[in-house]
Amino acid sequence: MPRVALVTYDPRPEPSKDRDLPVLVRALEEAGAGAEAVCWDDADVDWASYDLALIRSTWDYSWRAAEFTAWAERCAEATRLANPAAVVRWNADKRYLGELAEAGIPVVPTRYLAPGDPADLPDDHEYVVKPTSGAGARYAARYTPDQHDTAVRHLARMHGEGLTAMVQPYVRSIDTGGERALQFFGGGLLHASRKRAVLAPGTAFDATKVAHPGLEPWTPTAAELDVAKRALAAVPYAPELLYARVDLVDGDDGRPRVMELELVEPNLFLFLHPESVPRVVEAILAAAAAPQGRRTPGSTPAPPSAATTPR
């Protein structure tokens, strides 16, 4: 019987918000696996006792990035980790968007301001400031040029905490077309969803935000699938991906652009797509059964030219 650790975090005193976690534990147990949810930073966990450690809802990793990536390296030495530690390290810093752009992938234009850099902010368009290591819109806010002083204080706060900032134009299409999330699991498209804009005008960067407002099922277009698959093919260690989420928005030309790649702990939104649970369980069991050191069967994302039928 394969043993699978579904890796999460402990958000005490609040209860976990991962609605998919108990569903996956139950579905894996019904399929004959030994499955349990364990916290990544629990020092008492014997990772070697599992056939697979599947990162699920480690939603505190972005403000503990160095600690988390060090854990991923240790865990990968003890058992199979999905996604692999090298992917976690690469994806934990959103400067990967620059690498995707250099590879010819359409992305939201992004500049980076590290601690010590001058506050070089736009003066002719609305823009977003957020950290290169962040999730759930933490430390993210949108600004107009006349809010320069507020944005500078935002930068100073992040730089004071050693964080590098990203500066992106605010993509106006999000207000009408939303942001689409294409989920891949086990080498193919699993399902897709769309959400409304997260960053409301005037919301402070340190305010609590709803990460997925107005979430609804979505059928991706051929153009969205093409961009998503091209982006995944450009990821280092792409053949080792078990899961991925590609977040897309429309540029000024109406064509999809990559907002982010979520390769560490993407929410699968199985509560919105319960029909996807059996496919996820099948892929997890295949990954757990694969010999260490060999590529997980079915883990290679479809090549850019391949047709993928939304399910």
mmCIF file of C-alpha atoms in Angstrom:
data_model
loop_
_atom_site.group_PDB
_atom_site.id
_atom_site.type_symbol
_atom_site.label_atom_id
_atom_site.label_comp_id
_atom_site.label_asym_id
_atom_site.label_seq_id
_atom_site.Cartn_x
_atom_site.Cartn_y
_atom_site.Cartn_z
ATOM 1 C CA MET A 1 0.000 0.000 0.000
ATOM 2 C CA PRO A 2 1.590 3.315 -1.047
ATOM 3 C CA ARG A 3 1.935 5.964 1.632
ATOM 4 C CA VAL A 4 1.345 9.555 0.591
ATOM 5 C CA ALA A 5 1.957 12.699 2.629
ATOM 6 C CA LEU A 6 -0.221 15.622 1.587
ATOM 7 C CA VAL A 7 1.955 18.493 2.725
ATOM 8 C CA THR A 8 0.211 21.479 4.260
ATOM 9 C CA TYR A 9 0.831 24.107 6.952
ATOM 10 C CA ASP A 10 -0.536 24.961 10.361
ATOM 11 C CA PRO A 11 -2.309 28.338 10.282
ATOM 12 C CA ARG A 12 -3.088 28.384 14.013
ATOM 13 C CA PRO A 13 -5.090 29.802 15.607
ATOM 14 C CA GLU A 14 -7.237 29.838 12.468
ATOM 15 C CA PRO A 15 -8.424 26.545 10.919
ATOM 16 C CA SER A 16 -6.924 25.519 7.576
ATOM 17 C CA LYS A 17 -8.704 26.967 4.558
ATOM 18 C CA ASP A 18 -7.698 24.098 2.266
ATOM 19 C CA ARG A 19 -11.109 22.681 1.379
ATOM 20 C CA ASP A 20 -9.554 20.097 -0.947
ATOM 21 C CA LEU A 21 -7.312 18.479 1.653
ATOM 22 C CA PRO A 22 -9.853 16.208 3.411
ATOM 23 C CA VAL A 23 -11.360 15.332 0.036
ATOM 24 C CA LEU A 24 -7.997 14.134 -1.278
ATOM 25 C CA VAL A 25 -7.143 12.219 1.896
ATOM 26 C CA ARG A 26 -10.466 10.380 1.746
ATOM 27 C CA ALA A 27 -10.248 9.689 -2.005
ATOM 28 C CA LEU A 28 -6.718 8.294 -1.719
ATOM 29 C CA GLU A 29 -7.697 6.066 1.186
ATOM 30 C CA GLU A 30 -10.692 4.773 -0.783
ATOM 31 C CA ALA A 31 -8.273 3.980 -3.633
ATOM 32 C CA GLY A 32 -6.179 1.829 -1.288
ATOM 33 C CA ALA A 33 -3.417 4.253 -0.351
ATOM 34 C CA GLY A 34 -2.277 5.366 3.066
ATOM 35 C CA ALA A 35 -2.728 9.125 3.042
ATOM 36 C CA GLU A 36 -2.432 11.813 5.672
ATOM 37 C CA ALA A 37 -2.077 15.566 5.854
ATOM 38 C CA VAL A 38 1.196 16.638 7.488
ATOM 39 C CA CYS A 39 2.741 20.067 8.106
ATOM 40 C CA TRP A 40 5.960 20.769 6.230
ATOM 41 C CA ASP A 41 7.715 22.253 9.251
ATOM 42 C CA ASP A 42 6.784 19.476 11.698
ATOM 43 C CA ALA A 43 10.163 18.283 12.956
ATOM 44 C CA ASP A 44 8.710 14.929 14.039
ATOM 45 C CA VAL A 45 7.658 13.827 10.537
ATOM 46 C CA ASP A 46 9.671 10.955 9.065
ATOM 47 C CA TRP A 47 9.567 11.843 5.379
ATOM 48 C CA ALA A 48 11.382 8.648 4.443
ATOM 49 C CA SER A 49 8.360 6.662 5.617
ATOM 50 C CA TYR A 50 6.337 7.980 2.666
ATOM 51 C CA ASP A 51 6.467 6.911 -0.982
ATOM 52 C CA LEU A 52 5.496 10.421 -2.035
ATOM 53 C CA ALA A 53 5.371 13.830 -0.381
ATOM 54 C CA LEU A 54 2.889 15.902 -2.369
ATOM 55 C CA ILE A 55 3.034 19.634 -1.673
ATOM 56 C CA ARG A 56 -0.512 20.899 -1.378
ATOM 57 C CA SER A 57 -1.311 23.845 0.855
ATOM 58 C CA THR A 58 1.972 25.116 2.302
ATOM 59 C CA TRP A 59 0.493 28.579 2.133
ATOM 60 C CA ASP A 60 2.981 30.209 4.482
ATOM 61 C CA TYR A 61 5.992 29.358 2.319
ATOM 62 C CA SER A 62 6.242 32.724 0.572
ATOM 63 C CA TRP A 63 7.259 34.599 3.736
ATOM 64 C CA ARG A 64 9.480 31.713 4.872
ATOM 65 C CA ALA A 65 10.998 31.061 1.445
ATOM 66 C CA ALA A 66 14.560 30.223 2.491
ATOM 67 C CA GLU A 67 13.339 27.910 5.244
ATOM 68 C CA PHE A 68 10.844 26.257 2.909
ATOM 69 C CA THR A 69 13.260 25.630 0.062
ATOM 70 C CA ALA A 70 15.748 24.163 2.523
ATOM 71 C CA TRP A 71 13.007 21.823 3.747
ATOM 72 C CA ALA A 72 12.208 20.836 0.146
ATOM 73 C CA GLU A 73 15.836 19.860 -0.413
ATOM 74 C CA ARG A 74 15.875 17.728 2.733
ATOM 75 C CA CYS A 75 12.539 16.118 1.968
ATOM 76 C CA ALA A 76 13.635 15.259 -1.591
ATOM 77 C CA GLU A 77 16.648 13.435 -0.168
ATOM 78 C CA ALA A 78 14.349 11.253 1.927
ATOM 79 C CA THR A 79 11.529 10.505 -0.519
ATOM 80 C CA ARG A 80 9.974 11.538 -3.817
ATOM 81 C CA LEU A 81 8.819 15.151 -3.632
ATOM 82 C CA ALA A 82 6.273 16.632 -6.022
ATOM 83 C CA ASN A 83 6.916 19.010 -7.422
ATOM 84 C CA PRO A 84 10.698 18.456 -7.175
ATOM 85 C CA ALA A 85 12.901 20.654 -5.008
ATOM 86 C CA ALA A 86 14.597 22.224 -8.042
ATOM 87 C CA VAL A 87 11.222 23.353 -9.388
ATOM 88 C CA VAL A 88 10.229 24.685 -5.966
ATOM 89 C CA ARG A 89 13.439 26.711 -5.728
ATOM 90 C CA TRP A 90 12.971 28.151 -9.241
ATOM 91 C CA ASN A 91 9.285 28.969 -8.848
ATOM 92 C CA ALA A 92 9.490 30.417 -5.336
ATOM 93 C CA ASP A 93 10.994 33.620 -6.782
ATOM 94 C CA LYS A 94 8.856 35.380 -9.390
ATOM 95 C CA ARG A 95 11.914 36.632 -11.203
ATOM 96 C CA TYR A 96 11.271 33.531 -13.305
ATOM 97 C CA LEU A 97 8.924 35.776 -15.328
ATOM 98 C CA GLY A 98 12.031 37.411 -16.788
ATOM 99 C CA GLU A 99 13.308 34.000 -17.886
ATOM 100 C CA LEU A 100 9.987 33.196 -19.526
ATOM 101 C CA ALA A 101 10.044 36.519 -21.364
ATOM 102 C CA GLU A 102 13.566 35.794 -22.614
ATOM 103 C CA ALA A 103 12.272 32.434 -23.888
ATOM 104 C CA GLY A 104 9.649 34.231 -25.974
ATOM 105 C CA ILE A 105 6.674 33.504 -23.720
ATOM 106 C CA PRO A 106 4.149 36.382 -23.539
ATOM 107 C CA VAL A 107 4.130 37.589 -19.937
ATOM 108 C CA VAL A 108 2.912 40.670 -18.120
ATOM 109 C CA PRO A 109 5.793 43.194 -18.409
ATOM 110 C CA THR A 110 7.711 43.190 -15.136
ATOM 111 C CA ARG A 111 10.522 45.179 -13.573
ATOM 112 C CA TYR A 112 12.302 44.282 -10.335
ATOM 113 C CA LEU A 113 13.423 46.615 -7.562
ATOM 114 C CA ALA A 114 15.740 45.000 -5.032
ATOM 115 C CA PRO A 115 16.618 46.513 -1.634
ATOM 116 C CA GLY A 116 18.880 49.488 -2.289
ATOM 117 C CA ASP A 117 17.434 50.221 -5.740
ATOM 118 C CA PRO A 118 15.843 53.652 -6.281
ATOM 119 C CA ALA A 119 12.030 53.861 -6.250
ATOM 120 C CA ASP A 120 11.721 54.006 -10.037
ATOM 121 C CA LEU A 121 7.928 53.940 -10.372
ATOM 122 C CA PRO A 122 5.695 54.748 -13.377
ATOM 123 C CA ASP A 123 4.380 58.289 -13.710
ATOM 124 C CA ASP A 124 2.037 57.793 -16.658
ATOM 125 C CA HIS A 125 -0.079 54.696 -15.939
ATOM 126 C CA GLU A 126 -1.630 52.623 -13.170
ATOM 127 C CA TYR A 127 0.642 49.907 -11.835
ATOM 128 C CA VAL A 128 0.994 47.093 -9.305
ATOM 129 C CA VAL A 129 3.711 46.618 -6.706
ATOM 130 C CA LYS A 130 4.146 43.206 -5.084
ATOM 131 C CA PRO A 131 6.971 41.000 -3.776
ATOM 132 C CA THR A 132 8.812 38.439 -5.867
ATOM 133 C CA SER A 133 8.069 35.932 -3.108
ATOM 134 C CA GLY A 134 4.389 36.194 -2.337
ATOM 135 C CA ALA A 135 1.016 34.476 -2.554
ATOM 136 C CA GLY A 136 -2.620 35.366 -2.036
ATOM 137 C CA ALA A 137 -1.944 39.029 -2.964
ATOM 138 C CA ARG A 138 0.133 39.438 0.205
ATOM 139 C CA TYR A 139 1.946 42.784 0.150
ATOM 140 C CA ALA A 140 0.376 43.589 -3.246
ATOM 141 C CA ALA A 141 -1.380 46.834 -4.181
ATOM 142 C CA ARG A 142 -2.259 48.889 -7.244
ATOM 143 C CA TYR A 143 -1.423 52.560 -7.603
ATOM 144 C CA THR A 144 -2.084 55.521 -9.849
ATOM 145 C CA PRO A 145 0.751 57.980 -10.581
ATOM 146 C CA ASP A 146 -0.625 60.466 -8.046
ATOM 147 C CA GLN A 147 -0.198 57.847 -5.297
ATOM 148 C CA HIS A 148 3.576 57.856 -5.705
ATOM 149 C CA ASP A 149 4.359 58.634 -2.068
ATOM 150 C CA THR A 150 2.163 55.787 -0.820
ATOM 151 C CA ALA A 151 3.815 53.383 -3.260
ATOM 152 C CA VAL A 152 7.263 54.520 -2.098
ATOM 153 C CA ARG A 153 6.326 53.722 1.500
ATOM 154 C CA HIS A 154 5.129 50.305 0.304
ATOM 155 C CA LEU A 155 8.509 49.712 -1.357
ATOM 156 C CA ALA A 156 10.356 50.856 1.745
ATOM 157 C CA ARG A 157 8.413 48.407 3.899
ATOM 158 C CA MET A 158 9.242 45.492 1.586
ATOM 159 C CA HIS A 159 12.877 46.492 1.173
ATOM 160 C CA GLY A 160 13.168 46.837 4.938
ATOM 161 C CA GLU A 161 12.126 43.201 5.211
ATOM 162 C CA GLY A 162 14.680 42.184 2.579
ATOM 163 C CA LEU A 163 12.058 41.608 -0.133
ATOM 164 C CA THR A 164 12.558 42.370 -3.821
ATOM 165 C CA ALA A 165 9.603 44.159 -5.405
ATOM 166 C CA MET A 166 7.954 43.581 -8.766
ATOM 167 C CA VAL A 167 6.451 46.503 -10.671
ATOM 168 C CA GLN A 168 3.902 45.677 -13.365
ATOM 169 C CA PRO A 169 1.379 47.739 -15.306
ATOM 170 C CA TYR A 170 -2.124 47.168 -13.994
ATOM 171 C CA VAL A 171 -3.764 44.971 -16.609
ATOM 172 C CA ARG A 172 -7.102 46.667 -17.245
ATOM 173 C CA SER A 173 -8.632 43.588 -18.873
ATOM 174 C CA ILE A 174 -8.808 41.921 -15.454
ATOM 175 C CA ASP A 175 -11.647 44.294 -14.553
ATOM 176 C CA THR A 176 -13.777 42.891 -17.375
ATOM 177 C CA GLY A 177 -12.406 39.486 -18.393
ATOM 178 C CA GLY A 178 -10.945 38.413 -15.079
ATOM 179 C CA GLU A 179 -7.935 36.160 -14.553
ATOM 180 C CA ARG A 180 -7.991 32.569 -15.825
ATOM 181 C CA ALA A 181 -6.280 29.673 -14.094
ATOM 182 C CA LEU A 182 -5.469 26.576 -16.162
ATOM 183 C CA GLN A 183 -4.733 23.549 -13.978
ATOM 184 C CA PHE A 184 -2.527 20.710 -15.205
ATOM 185 C CA PHE A 185 -2.060 17.423 -13.380
ATOM 186 C CA GLY A 186 -0.313 14.242 -14.463
ATOM 187 C CA GLY A 187 0.705 15.671 -17.818
ATOM 188 C CA GLY A 188 -2.569 17.081 -19.159
ATOM 189 C CA LEU A 189 -5.119 19.793 -18.631
ATOM 190 C CA LEU A 190 -7.223 19.003 -15.571
ATOM 191 C CA HIS A 191 -9.685 21.899 -15.583
ATOM 192 C CA ALA A 192 -9.764 25.694 -15.629
ATOM 193 C CA SER A 193 -11.399 28.509 -13.718
ATOM 194 C CA ARG A 194 -11.782 32.257 -13.788
ATOM 195 C CA LYS A 195 -11.815 34.831 -11.001
ATOM 196 C CA ARG A 196 -12.509 38.547 -10.758
ATOM 197 C CA ALA A 197 -9.947 41.231 -9.955
ATOM 198 C CA VAL A 198 -8.244 40.830 -6.566
ATOM 199 C CA LEU A 199 -6.737 44.305 -6.154
ATOM 200 C CA ALA A 200 -9.368 46.978 -5.599
ATOM 201 C CA PRO A 201 -8.335 50.633 -5.914
ATOM 202 C CA GLY A 202 -7.250 52.130 -2.612
ATOM 203 C CA THR A 203 -6.764 48.793 -0.824
ATOM 204 C CA ALA A 204 -3.642 48.945 1.336
ATOM 205 C CA PHE A 205 -0.832 46.537 0.518
ATOM 206 C CA ASP A 206 -0.967 45.033 4.010
ATOM 207 C CA ALA A 207 -4.745 44.643 4.090
ATOM 208 C CA THR A 208 -6.293 41.175 4.015
ATOM 209 C CA LYS A 209 -7.578 40.340 0.549
ATOM 210 C CA VAL A 210 -9.838 37.693 -0.955
ATOM 211 C CA ALA A 211 -7.459 35.623 -3.071
ATOM 212 C CA HIS A 212 -10.040 34.145 -5.455
ATOM 213 C CA PRO A 213 -13.093 36.424 -5.735
ATOM 214 C CA GLY A 214 -15.967 35.309 -7.948
ATOM 215 C CA LEU A 215 -14.357 31.975 -8.790
ATOM 216 C CA GLU A 216 -16.179 30.045 -11.515
ATOM 217 C CA PRO A 217 -15.473 27.200 -13.973
ATOM 218 C CA TRP A 218 -13.921 28.247 -17.269
ATOM 219 C CA THR A 219 -13.413 26.624 -20.663
ATOM 220 C CA PRO A 220 -9.994 27.763 -21.941
ATOM 221 C CA THR A 221 -9.593 29.036 -25.468
ATOM 222 C CA ALA A 222 -7.129 27.570 -27.943
ATOM 223 C CA ALA A 223 -4.922 30.656 -27.487
ATOM 224 C CA GLU A 224 -4.921 30.251 -23.701
ATOM 225 C CA LEU A 225 -3.977 26.579 -23.980
ATOM 226 C CA ASP A 226 -1.183 27.391 -26.392
ATOM 227 C CA VAL A 227 0.370 30.032 -24.128
ATOM 228 C CA ALA A 228 -0.011 27.836 -21.047
ATOM 229 C CA LYS A 229 1.698 24.852 -22.656
ATOM 230 C CA ARG A 230 4.483 26.981 -24.090
ATOM 231 C CA ALA A 231 5.100 28.449 -20.641
ATOM 232 C CA LEU A 232 5.249 25.019 -19.003
ATOM 233 C CA ALA A 233 7.591 23.690 -21.690
ATOM 234 C CA ALA A 234 9.995 26.553 -20.850
ATOM 235 C CA VAL A 235 10.206 25.609 -17.168
ATOM 236 C CA PRO A 236 13.532 24.091 -16.078
ATOM 237 C CA TYR A 237 12.975 20.444 -15.182
ATOM 238 C CA ALA A 238 9.618 20.584 -17.009
ATOM 239 C CA PRO A 239 9.475 16.783 -17.519
ATOM 240 C CA GLU A 240 9.402 16.344 -13.728
ATOM 241 C CA LEU A 241 6.276 18.428 -13.130
ATOM 242 C CA LEU A 242 3.378 16.507 -11.616
ATOM 243 C CA TYR A 243 1.084 19.518 -11.322
ATOM 244 C CA ALA A 244 0.988 23.136 -12.456
ATOM 245 C CA ARG A 245 -1.314 26.114 -12.608
ATOM 246 C CA VAL A 246 -0.884 28.795 -15.243
ATOM 247 C CA ASP A 247 -2.556 32.127 -14.455
ATOM 248 C CA LEU A 248 -3.402 34.163 -17.549
ATOM 249 C CA VAL A 249 -4.733 37.633 -18.317
ATOM 250 C CA ASP A 250 -5.312 39.439 -21.596
ATOM 251 C CA GLY A 251 -2.804 42.047 -22.731
ATOM 252 C CA ASP A 252 -3.704 45.312 -24.445
ATOM 253 C CA ASP A 253 -3.713 43.399 -27.734
ATOM 254 C CA GLY A 254 -6.384 41.031 -26.426
ATOM 255 C CA ARG A 255 -4.018 38.055 -26.383
ATOM 256 C CA PRO A 256 -3.339 35.957 -23.281
ATOM 257 C CA ARG A 257 -0.246 36.639 -21.219
ATOM 258 C CA VAL A 258 1.188 34.770 -18.264
ATOM 259 C CA MET A 259 0.566 36.518 -14.967
ATOM 260 C CA GLU A 260 2.136 33.759 -12.864
ATOM 261 C CA LEU A 261 3.102 30.100 -12.892
ATOM 262 C CA GLU A 262 2.017 28.290 -9.730
ATOM 263 C CA LEU A 263 4.263 25.235 -9.410
ATOM 264 C CA VAL A 264 4.735 25.051 -5.642
ATOM 265 C CA GLU A 265 1.367 24.901 -3.849
ATOM 266 C CA PRO A 266 -1.442 25.876 -6.247
ATOM 267 C CA ASN A 267 -4.992 25.539 -5.012
ATOM 268 C CA LEU A 268 -6.580 22.881 -7.237
ATOM 269 C CA PHE A 269 -10.140 24.166 -6.673
ATOM 270 C CA LEU A 270 -11.454 20.603 -6.530
ATOM 271 C CA PHE A 271 -14.491 21.912 -4.671
ATOM 272 C CA LEU A 272 -15.349 23.698 -7.920
ATOM 273 C CA HIS A 273 -14.425 20.709 -10.101
ATOM 274 C CA PRO A 274 -15.313 17.530 -8.143
ATOM 275 C CA GLU A 275 -15.248 15.517 -11.381
ATOM 276 C CA SER A 276 -11.448 15.976 -11.447
ATOM 277 C CA VAL A 277 -10.819 14.122 -8.172
ATOM 278 C CA PRO A 278 -10.434 10.626 -9.752
ATOM 279 C CA ARG A 279 -7.849 11.903 -12.257
ATOM 280 C CA VAL A 280 -5.862 13.587 -9.502
ATOM 281 C CA VAL A 281 -5.911 10.436 -7.378
ATOM 282 C CA GLU A 282 -4.792 8.310 -10.349
ATOM 283 C CA ALA A 283 -1.855 10.623 -11.050
ATOM 284 C CA ILE A 284 -0.833 10.745 -7.376
ATOM 285 C CA LEU A 285 -0.832 6.951 -7.128
ATOM 286 C CA ALA A 286 1.254 6.685 -10.312
ATOM 287 C CA ALA A 287 3.766 9.149 -8.903
ATOM 288 C CA ALA A 288 3.943 7.271 -5.598
ATOM 289 C CA ALA A 289 4.568 3.977 -7.422
ATOM 290 C CA ALA A 290 7.309 5.297 -9.714
ATOM 291 C CA PRO A 291 10.845 4.172 -8.779
ATOM 292 C CA GLN A 292 12.972 6.892 -7.221
ATOM 293 C CA GLY A 293 15.307 8.558 -9.682
ATOM 294 C CA ARG A 294 13.062 7.902 -12.651
ATOM 295 C CA ARG A 295 10.634 10.260 -14.315
ATOM 296 C CA THR A 296 7.100 9.987 -13.046
ATOM 297 C CA PRO A 297 4.921 8.333 -15.717
ATOM 298 C CA GLY A 298 2.698 10.894 -17.377
ATOM 299 C CA SER A 299 4.382 13.845 -15.681
ATOM 300 C CA THR A 300 5.524 15.598 -18.845
ATOM 301 C CA PRO A 301 3.247 18.506 -19.802
ATOM 302 C CA ALA A 302 1.833 18.259 -23.313
ATOM 303 C CA PRO A 303 4.119 19.884 -25.911
ATOM 304 C CA PRO A 304 3.039 23.206 -27.374
ATOM 305 C CA SER A 305 1.809 21.629 -30.602
ATOM 306 C CA ALA A 306 -0.307 18.961 -28.921
ATOM 307 C CA ALA A 307 -4.062 19.317 -28.776
ATOM 308 C CA THR A 308 -5.606 19.153 -25.339
ATOM 309 C CA THR A 309 -9.328 18.754 -24.858
ATOM 310 C CA PRO A 310 -10.786 20.617 -21.858
ATOM 311 C CA ARG A 311 -12.617 18.293 -19.473
#
